[in-house]
Amino acid sequence: MDVIAAVRLYIFKIVGETSGMKVLLLDKETTGIVSMVYTQTEILQKEVYLVDRIDNLNRKTLLHLKALCYLRPTPENIELLCKELRSPLYKQYYLFFSNVISDMDLEKLASSDEREVVKEVQELFGDFYAVNYDLFSLNLPCVSFQERWSNDKFNRTSEGLKALLLSLKKHPQIRYQRSSEICRKLAMEITAAISQDAQLFDFRRPDIPPLLLILDRREDPVTPLLNQWTYQAMVHEWIGITNQRVDLSSFPNISQELRGIVLSAETDDFFKRNMFRNFGDICMSLKELVDEFQRKTKNTKNIESIADMRDFLDNYPQFKQLSGTVAKHVTLVGELSRQVNATYKLEVSETEQEIACDGHHDDLLEKIKSHLENPAVTDLDKTRLVLLYALRFELEPNKLSSLKHKLIHQNMSNEHLAAIEAILKYGGNRVRSSDLFGNKSFLAFTKKTLKDLKGVQNVYTQHEPLLKQTLELLSKGRLKEAEFPFAFTTSRENRLQDIIIFIVGGATFEEAKEVAFFNENNPSLKVILGSTTIHNSERFLCLPNDFIHCSGEKLSLLCATLLGSSRLGVFHSKPEGRTSTIGKNFLSFDEEGMTTHHCCRTAYFTCIYSGKAHEKCACGIPFDAS
């Protein structure tokens, strides 16, 4: 199972099986899907002389070209395509859809093709983003609210997962996380889709059926909040990777030609070899790469004969590629190193790991306070430390209020402050069914104690994602059916061979690393990891905030955070005429039945538990009505 190979095969069918000069028409999503697995050079080699977007209304008429259209079968794309066929800009049209197209949409296209320029219509199933060989994403940053799917994202998720199964030719058994309603609904939808489109899924059945396991991100909110120390994860965490592209334009001392670079294991051998290695090993590998480049540079200076010239020209493309690889990775590692030193990443990461792996409360509290008072530590790192503390000590006596007040005094953004309360609602103990911190069962406590006695090789990477434990239980046949039931499966096969794990709410590159290591150490099994998105901590912090989607509830959470209260307040506003201002130095509300007051950051709100109105200034100064 290789998701990159699956999508590449579809792209080859599109651009390689139609002869003559061609234009490739894509939409917003298929542009990203294609660019992640096929280079522009490869496309040009297939006689594709122009790549454009179907929604570009300023395209010129080029009747000597054939149009290859690779589009998602969305209502918007069907409408654009119908308009195009009524007034064609190209000689012929070959239509390829990334998923199943409805009969009604086919009829619309047929009726619009008055000039009979459409020569071929095919359904292909490259409707997902192939990130690594065993990792795919749907690029959906936030998919559900309070155990409910948003309709458009539920449809996109089910369509993408269905396309993944069809592209790999898998008719799987399906299991899901029982404690998650959104997982159950997705599992039922995929099961129904397989039954409804039985002909599409009529593949040769292997002796051991594949398994699709659907999990919920909220079961492990800790992993996306940690700093990571492997190459791919570090770049995504501290710089950001979008569709294999890294944007360095906002960072200091970056040359113009390196402000936008591509990180792909498919085209970059150095990245492929080092994507899961830690920072120290990366620096050593980079030194070896630079030394190799210096040796080859010296050799190019010793050209003394025609034979030497011929050898140089024969090897020049490889030399030029090596030069680009060296420049790219020296720049990337240099920026990572700058951030490590400038923002105390090592010290912050060590504290994060201690919080996640059961450090002592009082010691951790002092370390967190020290980081919060350090102006060099970023706001994001400070927020993540408090979030991890809130999750780790949610059920124990804690000092969360004092930590929140420290953030408030440093003028932390309202979004970061609101995330502290939101994270507990999104992935707190009430939501989780697993023993995330190893403090719910005697067995988990014993395992943790043995690990502590053994010690850790690296204090910065001692945390293990919950997914690793789930994979181990699954591979040993010990994943409890009571917690992960099957979805409408009559015959249940416990033997495993091909496993697809899909995380609703997003995965991380740390979890992708664990899957890659599992595949390497278990050659009889093959695991692919998929998710609605690939998180870094900044993207993940947007998810709990979006999770509180009702604006009134979001204001309540924000107010509760500012007031240092664990109780949530609810504002009752007029249907019209309501105004609220959230500034950096004050918070002011105009609400029905309440008088607007503010000094530093002050608000009246009604507690949902007591029903009483409360008044308090977030900065701790008693409110003076005068």
XYZ file of C-alpha atoms in Angstrom:
626
model
C 0.000 0.000 0.000
C 1.559 3.263 -1.197
C -0.655 6.350 -1.395
C 1.864 8.373 -3.433
C 2.123 5.599 -6.032
C -1.681 5.338 -6.167
C -2.150 9.039 -6.996
C 0.824 9.081 -9.395
C -0.746 6.233 -11.347
C -3.913 8.280 -11.839
C -1.980 11.374 -12.931
C -0.003 9.277 -15.417
C -3.262 7.957 -16.884
C -4.470 11.536 -17.322
C -1.382 13.135 -18.879
C 0.334 10.117 -20.426
C -2.366 8.248 -22.346
C -3.585 11.090 -24.570
C -1.238 12.030 -27.408
C -0.652 15.505 -28.785
C -0.256 18.977 -27.292
C -2.360 19.384 -24.169
C -3.505 21.773 -21.458
C -4.180 20.453 -17.934
C -7.162 22.078 -16.200
C -7.398 21.668 -12.430
C -9.468 23.069 -9.575
C -8.270 24.433 -6.227
C -8.025 21.001 -4.577
C -6.725 18.901 -7.456
C -3.981 21.492 -8.008
C -2.611 20.605 -4.581
C -3.234 16.874 -5.034
C -1.285 16.779 -8.319
C 1.556 19.062 -7.194
C 2.331 16.813 -4.216
C 3.142 13.762 -6.369
C 4.099 15.086 -9.832
C 6.706 17.732 -10.647
C 6.224 20.367 -13.321
C 9.118 18.855 -15.272
C 7.412 15.448 -15.349
C 4.174 17.011 -16.591
C 6.003 18.939 -19.355
C 7.593 15.692 -20.520
C 4.067 14.396 -21.284
C 3.448 17.194 -23.838
C 1.434 19.265 -21.363
C 2.352 22.830 -22.300
C -0.015 24.678 -20.008
C -1.448 24.056 -16.540
C -4.381 26.262 -15.530
C -7.368 26.458 -13.212
C -10.944 25.803 -14.341
C -12.056 28.840 -12.287
C -9.666 31.165 -14.150
C -12.102 33.148 -16.267
C -9.346 34.954 -18.202
C -8.046 31.933 -20.115
C -7.382 32.401 -23.822
C -8.890 30.376 -26.655
C -6.340 27.768 -27.813
C -8.121 25.546 -30.316
C -4.942 23.641 -31.223
C -4.714 22.145 -27.709
C -6.574 19.258 -26.095
C -7.917 19.913 -22.598
C -7.349 17.338 -19.859
C -9.672 18.245 -16.978
C -8.969 16.714 -13.565
C -11.632 18.004 -11.180
C -13.532 17.157 -8.026
C -17.208 16.505 -8.966
C -18.509 19.425 -6.897
C -21.549 21.519 -7.913
C -19.260 24.523 -8.497
C -16.937 22.593 -10.814
C -19.826 21.013 -12.727
C -21.316 24.464 -13.292
C -17.973 25.868 -14.500
C -17.467 22.887 -16.780
C -20.955 23.197 -18.281
C -20.274 26.859 -19.020
C -16.947 25.915 -20.599
C -18.505 23.253 -22.853
C -21.103 25.687 -24.155
C -18.280 27.949 -25.373
C -15.220 25.681 -25.634
C -11.754 27.210 -25.548
C -9.946 24.063 -26.678
C -10.124 21.522 -29.476
C -11.202 18.500 -27.397
C -12.021 17.762 -23.769
C -11.056 14.684 -21.746
C -12.869 14.748 -18.408
C -11.413 13.003 -15.360
C -13.157 13.257 -12.006
C -11.427 12.538 -8.689
C -14.473 10.762 -7.282
C -17.864 9.331 -8.238
C -19.956 11.708 -10.342
C -23.747 11.513 -10.161
C -25.957 10.599 -13.121
C -27.650 13.985 -12.855
C -24.325 15.810 -13.253
C -23.434 13.622 -16.238
C -26.716 14.594 -17.863
C -25.933 18.277 -17.277
C -22.552 17.880 -18.955
C -24.041 15.958 -21.870
C -26.691 18.600 -22.505
C -24.042 21.355 -22.385
C -21.766 19.579 -24.889
C -23.631 20.882 -27.931
C -20.495 20.893 -30.111
C -19.512 17.358 -29.082
C -16.026 18.302 -27.918
C -16.005 15.827 -25.010
C -14.143 12.716 -26.088
C -13.814 10.840 -22.804
C -15.207 10.801 -19.256
C -13.573 8.778 -16.467
C -13.848 8.459 -12.712
C -10.478 8.260 -11.002
C -10.079 8.199 -7.244
C -7.162 10.436 -6.346
C -9.320 12.560 -4.047
C -6.839 12.910 -1.185
C -3.442 14.494 -0.518
C -0.600 11.954 -0.501
C 1.886 13.366 2.031
C 4.240 10.415 2.626
C 4.185 6.894 1.224
C 2.094 5.803 4.211
C 0.421 9.112 5.134
C -2.475 10.994 3.535
C -4.607 13.973 4.460
C -7.832 15.658 3.330
C -6.699 19.202 4.259
C -9.771 19.868 6.406
C -8.583 21.879 9.430
C -11.710 21.607 11.612
C -14.345 18.985 10.953
C -16.751 18.677 13.876
C -18.389 20.605 16.678
C -19.522 19.094 19.965
C -20.011 15.541 18.663
C -21.654 16.830 15.472
C -20.236 16.960 11.988
C -20.604 20.022 9.821
C -22.415 18.699 6.732
C -19.948 19.851 4.087
C -16.915 18.486 5.920
C -18.636 15.208 6.721
C -19.354 14.746 3.017
C -15.792 15.688 2.051
C -14.339 13.291 4.634
C -16.504 10.340 3.620
C -15.825 11.004 -0.087
C -12.064 11.253 0.484
C -11.929 8.093 2.576
C -14.019 6.224 0.019
C -11.651 7.386 -2.751
C -8.660 6.187 -0.726
C -10.156 2.704 -0.422
C -10.973 2.576 -4.138
C -7.514 3.802 -5.170
C -5.881 1.054 -3.085
C -8.534 -1.483 -4.138
C -9.487 -2.326 -0.573
C -12.818 -3.645 0.690
C -12.128 -3.438 4.418
C -13.635 -4.496 7.660
C -14.373 -1.319 9.608
C -13.853 -0.635 13.301
C -14.359 2.653 15.112
C -13.900 4.272 18.500
C -17.104 3.576 20.411
C -16.774 6.623 22.678
C -16.876 8.987 19.665
C -20.162 9.700 17.929
C -18.394 11.376 15.006
C -16.325 8.226 14.440
C -19.419 6.028 14.616
C -21.261 8.175 12.086
C -18.322 8.130 9.659
C -17.949 4.364 10.010
C -21.654 3.831 9.269
C -21.430 6.154 6.243
C -18.441 4.322 4.750
C -20.123 0.966 5.385
C -23.289 2.165 3.626
C -21.291 3.605 0.711
C -19.457 0.301 0.179
C -22.767 -1.552 0.203
C -24.440 0.954 -2.147
C -21.534 0.940 -4.638
C -20.909 -2.793 -4.428
C -19.734 -2.978 -8.043
C -16.993 -0.408 -7.446
C -15.737 -2.388 -4.455
C -15.924 -5.754 -6.213
C -12.207 -6.501 -5.872
C -10.541 -9.857 -5.548
C -10.866 -10.687 -1.859
C -7.602 -11.596 -0.088
C -7.496 -14.369 2.506
C -6.968 -11.727 5.204
C -9.297 -8.740 4.688
C -7.904 -5.232 5.205
C -9.002 -3.221 8.238
C -10.101 0.413 8.468
C -9.856 1.778 12.031
C -11.439 5.209 12.679
C -10.167 7.176 15.698
C -10.934 10.564 17.277
C -8.239 13.214 17.761
C -9.789 14.233 21.085
C -8.622 10.949 22.598
C -5.053 12.294 22.512
C -4.896 16.119 22.612
C -1.356 16.025 24.051
C 0.682 14.898 21.022
C -0.236 17.931 18.822
C 0.780 20.292 21.655
C 4.375 19.071 21.997
C 7.480 20.420 20.309
C 8.916 17.754 18.020
C 12.544 16.933 17.249
C 12.456 14.908 14.020
C 13.137 16.737 10.753
C 9.748 16.716 9.043
C 7.895 17.377 12.308
C 10.261 20.216 13.317
C 9.849 22.011 10.005
C 6.063 21.728 10.215
C 5.979 22.833 13.874
C 8.275 25.850 13.655
C 7.896 26.950 10.032
C 4.924 25.124 8.509
C 4.461 22.731 5.589
C 1.521 23.160 3.216
C 1.167 20.671 0.357
C 4.910 19.854 0.597
C 5.761 23.572 0.300
C 7.683 25.506 2.953
C 7.339 29.303 2.980
C 10.430 31.013 4.429
C 9.607 34.508 3.185
C 8.804 35.849 6.665
C 12.035 34.618 8.286
C 15.256 36.663 8.532
C 18.347 36.290 6.340
C 16.753 34.030 3.702
C 17.894 34.533 0.094
C 15.259 35.303 -2.517
C 15.538 31.980 -4.357
C 15.080 29.955 -1.156
C 12.026 31.707 0.270
C 9.781 28.980 -1.101
C 11.069 25.395 -1.161
C 9.659 21.915 -1.687
C 10.061 19.100 0.850
C 9.133 15.785 -0.717
C 10.510 12.321 -0.074
C 9.627 11.497 -3.681
C 12.099 14.000 -5.174
C 14.592 14.686 -2.356
C 16.773 11.747 -1.296
C 18.352 13.623 1.622
C 14.938 14.460 3.056
C 13.739 10.884 2.478
C 16.676 9.481 4.465
C 16.424 11.996 7.311
C 12.753 12.938 7.677
C 12.320 10.819 10.817
C 15.770 11.402 12.341
C 16.289 13.683 15.322
C 17.884 17.112 15.173
C 21.370 16.025 16.216
C 21.506 13.275 13.602
C 20.206 15.680 10.953
C 23.063 18.091 11.629
C 25.584 15.257 11.244
C 23.964 14.082 7.983
C 23.960 17.640 6.668
C 27.678 17.990 7.410
C 28.336 14.815 5.399
C 26.241 16.215 2.523
C 28.184 19.499 2.553
C 31.505 17.609 2.624
C 30.409 15.552 -0.385
C 29.439 18.710 -2.244
C 32.810 20.309 -1.474
C 34.650 17.258 -2.837
C 32.667 17.374 -6.076
C 33.231 21.121 -6.367
C 36.991 20.601 -6.165
C 36.814 17.936 -8.869
C 35.101 20.359 -11.271
C 38.117 22.680 -11.025
C 40.455 20.033 -12.465
C 39.191 20.041 -16.079
C 42.260 19.618 -18.275
C 41.068 17.640 -21.298
C 38.130 17.086 -23.623
C 37.329 13.885 -21.722
C 37.203 15.863 -18.467
C 34.811 18.336 -20.078
C 32.571 15.531 -21.344
C 32.497 13.914 -17.910
C 31.665 17.255 -16.301
C 28.762 17.885 -18.691
C 27.449 14.339 -18.212
C 27.440 14.819 -14.451
C 26.343 18.468 -14.431
C 22.586 17.785 -13.848
C 23.416 15.690 -10.774
C 25.901 18.338 -9.619
C 23.302 21.087 -10.048
C 20.717 19.020 -8.157
C 23.186 18.388 -5.329
C 23.925 22.099 -5.152
C 20.223 22.889 -4.785
C 19.774 20.168 -2.165
C 22.675 21.510 -0.097
C 21.435 25.103 -0.256
C 17.887 24.089 0.656
C 18.744 21.988 3.687
C 21.484 24.273 4.986
C 18.917 27.088 4.929
C 16.226 25.000 6.627
C 18.466 23.570 9.335
C 19.979 26.997 9.875
C 16.546 28.505 10.554
C 15.622 25.640 12.884
C 18.885 26.104 14.769
C 18.257 29.856 15.061
C 14.856 29.237 16.635
C 16.238 26.603 19.012
C 18.755 29.084 20.390
C 16.674 32.269 20.254
C 13.478 30.969 21.855
C 14.782 28.429 24.406
C 13.222 25.478 22.562
C 15.296 22.856 24.368
C 14.364 24.104 27.821
C 10.683 24.489 26.921
C 10.563 21.066 25.279
C 12.107 19.378 28.311
C 9.378 20.863 30.534
C 6.683 19.808 28.049
C 7.951 16.238 28.109
C 7.999 16.183 31.905
C 4.386 17.403 32.012
C 3.273 14.781 29.484
C 5.245 11.994 31.182
C 4.241 12.450 34.816
C 6.679 14.937 36.313
C 6.199 16.159 39.890
C 3.564 18.908 40.162
C 5.421 21.438 42.306
C 8.637 21.184 40.300
C 6.732 21.511 37.039
C 4.799 24.525 38.291
C 8.008 26.409 39.087
C 9.500 25.553 35.689
C 6.338 26.694 33.877
C 6.315 29.982 35.791
C 9.958 30.518 34.876
C 9.187 30.022 31.180
C 6.173 32.343 31.368
C 8.386 35.099 32.783
C 11.040 34.641 30.069
C 10.457 37.248 27.305
C 12.424 35.130 24.802
C 9.924 32.258 24.994
C 7.224 32.666 22.337
C 3.560 33.263 23.191
C 2.691 29.989 21.500
C 5.150 28.036 23.657
C 3.855 29.707 26.820
C 0.270 28.879 25.883
C 1.124 25.259 25.121
C 2.819 24.822 28.494
C -0.311 26.031 30.282
C -2.528 23.866 28.065
C -0.464 20.765 28.830
C -0.565 21.615 32.536
C -4.361 22.034 32.369
C -4.797 18.619 30.743
C -2.283 16.810 32.957
C -3.580 18.110 36.300
C -7.256 18.538 35.389
C -8.441 16.107 38.085
C -5.958 17.171 40.754
C -5.582 20.315 42.860
C -3.812 22.761 40.551
C -2.733 26.353 40.077
C -4.253 26.900 36.643
C -5.839 30.225 37.623
C -2.507 31.716 38.668
C -0.916 30.610 35.388
C -3.754 32.188 33.427
C -3.275 35.459 35.308
C 0.410 35.432 34.401
C -0.560 35.137 30.736
C -3.102 37.949 31.098
C -0.507 40.312 32.577
C 1.700 39.654 29.546
C -1.087 40.799 27.182
C -1.512 37.337 25.679
C -3.879 37.267 22.712
C -7.535 36.506 23.418
C -7.405 33.448 21.147
C -4.631 31.869 23.226
C -6.419 32.678 26.478
C -9.705 31.217 25.260
C -7.905 28.046 24.170
C -7.049 27.194 27.793
C -10.674 26.598 28.723
C -11.571 25.327 25.266
C -8.949 22.551 25.327
C -10.549 20.995 28.410
C -13.940 21.045 26.718
C -12.449 19.646 23.515
C -10.147 16.925 24.883
C -10.453 16.900 28.669
C -10.968 13.909 30.928
C -14.748 13.966 30.425
C -14.283 13.412 26.690
C -11.455 10.868 26.726
C -12.001 7.164 27.346
C -8.307 6.167 27.268
C -5.800 6.320 30.105
C -3.780 9.048 28.407
C -1.529 9.897 31.359
C -1.345 6.374 32.812
C -3.071 7.312 36.051
C -6.410 5.509 35.756
C -5.427 1.846 35.999
C -2.965 -0.223 38.004
C -1.547 -1.816 34.823
C -0.803 1.553 33.259
C 0.763 2.770 36.498
C 2.977 -0.332 36.648
C 4.145 0.106 33.041
C 4.976 3.736 33.698
C 6.900 2.850 36.852
C 8.977 0.262 34.963
C 9.704 2.827 32.266
C 10.821 5.342 34.887
C 13.154 2.743 36.450
C 14.631 1.900 33.057
C 15.181 5.567 32.249
C 14.891 7.346 28.901
C 17.471 7.712 26.152
C 16.375 11.232 25.163
C 14.510 13.569 27.508
C 13.153 15.522 24.533
C 11.442 12.530 22.893
C 10.312 10.393 25.840
C 6.594 10.949 25.170
C 4.906 8.316 22.998
C 1.682 9.076 21.115
C -1.400 7.098 22.104
C -1.484 5.801 18.525
C 1.652 3.735 19.190
C -0.097 1.884 22.012
C -3.210 1.411 19.852
C -1.101 -0.066 17.036
C 0.634 -2.473 19.405
C -2.669 -3.700 20.833
C -4.161 -4.033 17.356
C -1.220 -6.007 15.973
C -1.395 -8.424 18.926
C -5.155 -8.916 18.588
C -5.780 -7.275 21.957
C -7.681 -4.172 20.887
C -10.936 -4.569 22.791
C -14.046 -4.951 20.649
C -16.095 -3.369 23.428
C -14.116 -0.141 22.924
C -13.537 -0.472 19.155
C -16.517 -2.358 17.698
C -16.993 -3.510 14.121
C -19.414 -1.678 11.871
C -22.003 -4.094 10.458
C -19.547 -6.903 9.724
C -20.941 -10.428 9.675
C -17.621 -12.307 9.510
C -14.924 -10.877 11.743
C -11.326 -11.731 10.962
C -8.810 -11.096 13.749
C -5.765 -11.753 11.581
C -4.256 -8.623 10.085
C -2.243 -7.701 7.034
C -3.244 -4.292 5.624
C -4.380 -1.629 8.125
C -5.698 1.867 7.384
C -5.971 4.133 10.423
C -7.949 7.331 9.988
C -7.960 10.043 12.687
C -10.935 12.404 12.634
C -9.655 15.801 13.762
C -6.119 15.541 12.408
C -2.871 13.595 12.784
C 0.706 14.714 13.422
C 4.051 13.974 11.813
C 5.093 12.435 15.148
C 2.356 9.832 14.687
C 3.406 9.391 11.058
C 6.909 8.594 12.299
C 5.528 5.920 14.638
C 3.605 4.346 11.741
C 6.749 4.353 9.565
C 8.776 2.683 12.342
C 5.998 0.147 12.923
C 6.007 -0.773 9.217
C 9.783 -1.121 9.268
C 9.726 -3.403 12.322
C 6.696 -5.484 11.250
C 7.257 -6.545 7.615
C 4.216 -8.859 7.645
C 1.932 -5.885 8.313
C 1.393 -2.682 6.348
C -0.147 0.383 7.996
C -1.297 3.599 6.351
C -2.201 6.640 8.443
C -4.764 9.161 7.249
C -6.488 12.149 8.771
C -8.622 15.158 8.067
C -5.518 17.376 8.394
C -1.864 17.349 9.513
C -1.460 19.375 12.701
C 1.242 21.447 14.181
C 0.489 23.054 17.540
C -0.569 26.386 16.025
C -3.088 24.729 13.707
C -4.279 22.495 16.515
C -4.980 25.475 18.776
C -7.419 26.740 16.150
C -9.404 23.515 16.476
C -10.548 23.806 20.124
C -11.392 27.464 19.548
C -13.470 26.585 16.489
C -14.975 23.746 18.501
C -16.686 26.413 20.624
C -18.508 27.579 17.525
C -21.398 29.446 19.094
C -20.270 33.075 19.477
C -22.080 33.528 22.775
C -20.423 30.464 24.218
C -17.054 31.609 22.927
C -17.506 34.926 24.713
C -18.440 33.040 27.857
C -15.298 30.930 27.683
C -13.177 33.986 27.076
C -14.757 35.813 29.981
C -14.322 32.803 32.263
C -10.671 32.672 31.263
C -10.083 36.356 31.905
C -11.883 36.222 35.248
C -9.847 33.214 36.348
C -12.988 31.155 36.976
C -13.494 27.486 36.255
C -17.214 28.165 35.978
C -18.572 29.180 32.617
C -20.686 32.282 32.191
C -23.402 32.818 29.605
C -24.234 36.178 28.060
C -27.873 36.820 27.146
C -27.898 39.357 24.354
C -30.584 41.234 22.482
C -31.437 39.882 19.030
C -30.288 43.189 17.567
C -28.191 46.072 18.760
C -25.674 43.883 20.608
C -22.123 45.176 20.526
C -18.997 43.698 21.997
C -15.437 44.890 21.808
C -12.520 42.592 22.518
C -9.346 44.642 22.655
C -5.890 43.943 23.898
C -6.288 46.096 26.994
C -9.974 45.898 27.789
C -13.109 43.847 27.334
C -16.423 45.678 27.040
C -19.920 44.252 26.514
C -23.310 45.813 25.924
C -25.765 43.095 26.969
C -29.451 42.972 27.777
C -30.122 43.583 31.450
C -26.503 44.468 32.146
C -24.669 47.757 32.398
C -21.447 48.033 30.432
C -18.469 48.590 32.727
C -14.766 48.353 32.067
C -11.530 49.469 33.627
C -8.687 47.203 32.520
C -10.634 44.124 31.449
C -13.935 43.930 33.275
C -17.272 42.373 32.466
C -20.465 41.306 34.151
C -21.637 37.809 33.369
C -24.118 35.259 34.672
C -22.770 31.986 36.032
C -24.497 28.985 34.434
C -24.258 27.096 37.728
C -25.469 29.626 40.309
C -27.480 31.907 38.043
C -25.937 34.884 39.847
C -24.310 37.897 38.259
C -20.607 38.221 38.974
C -18.318 41.224 38.807
C -14.558 41.116 38.846
C -11.679 42.774 37.077
C -9.422 40.327 35.307
C -6.313 42.230 36.346
C -7.194 41.627 40.003
C -7.886 45.287 40.884
C -11.243 45.799 42.656
C -13.742 47.396 40.327
C -14.528 51.028 41.049
C -17.846 52.063 39.528
C -16.895 55.688 39.748
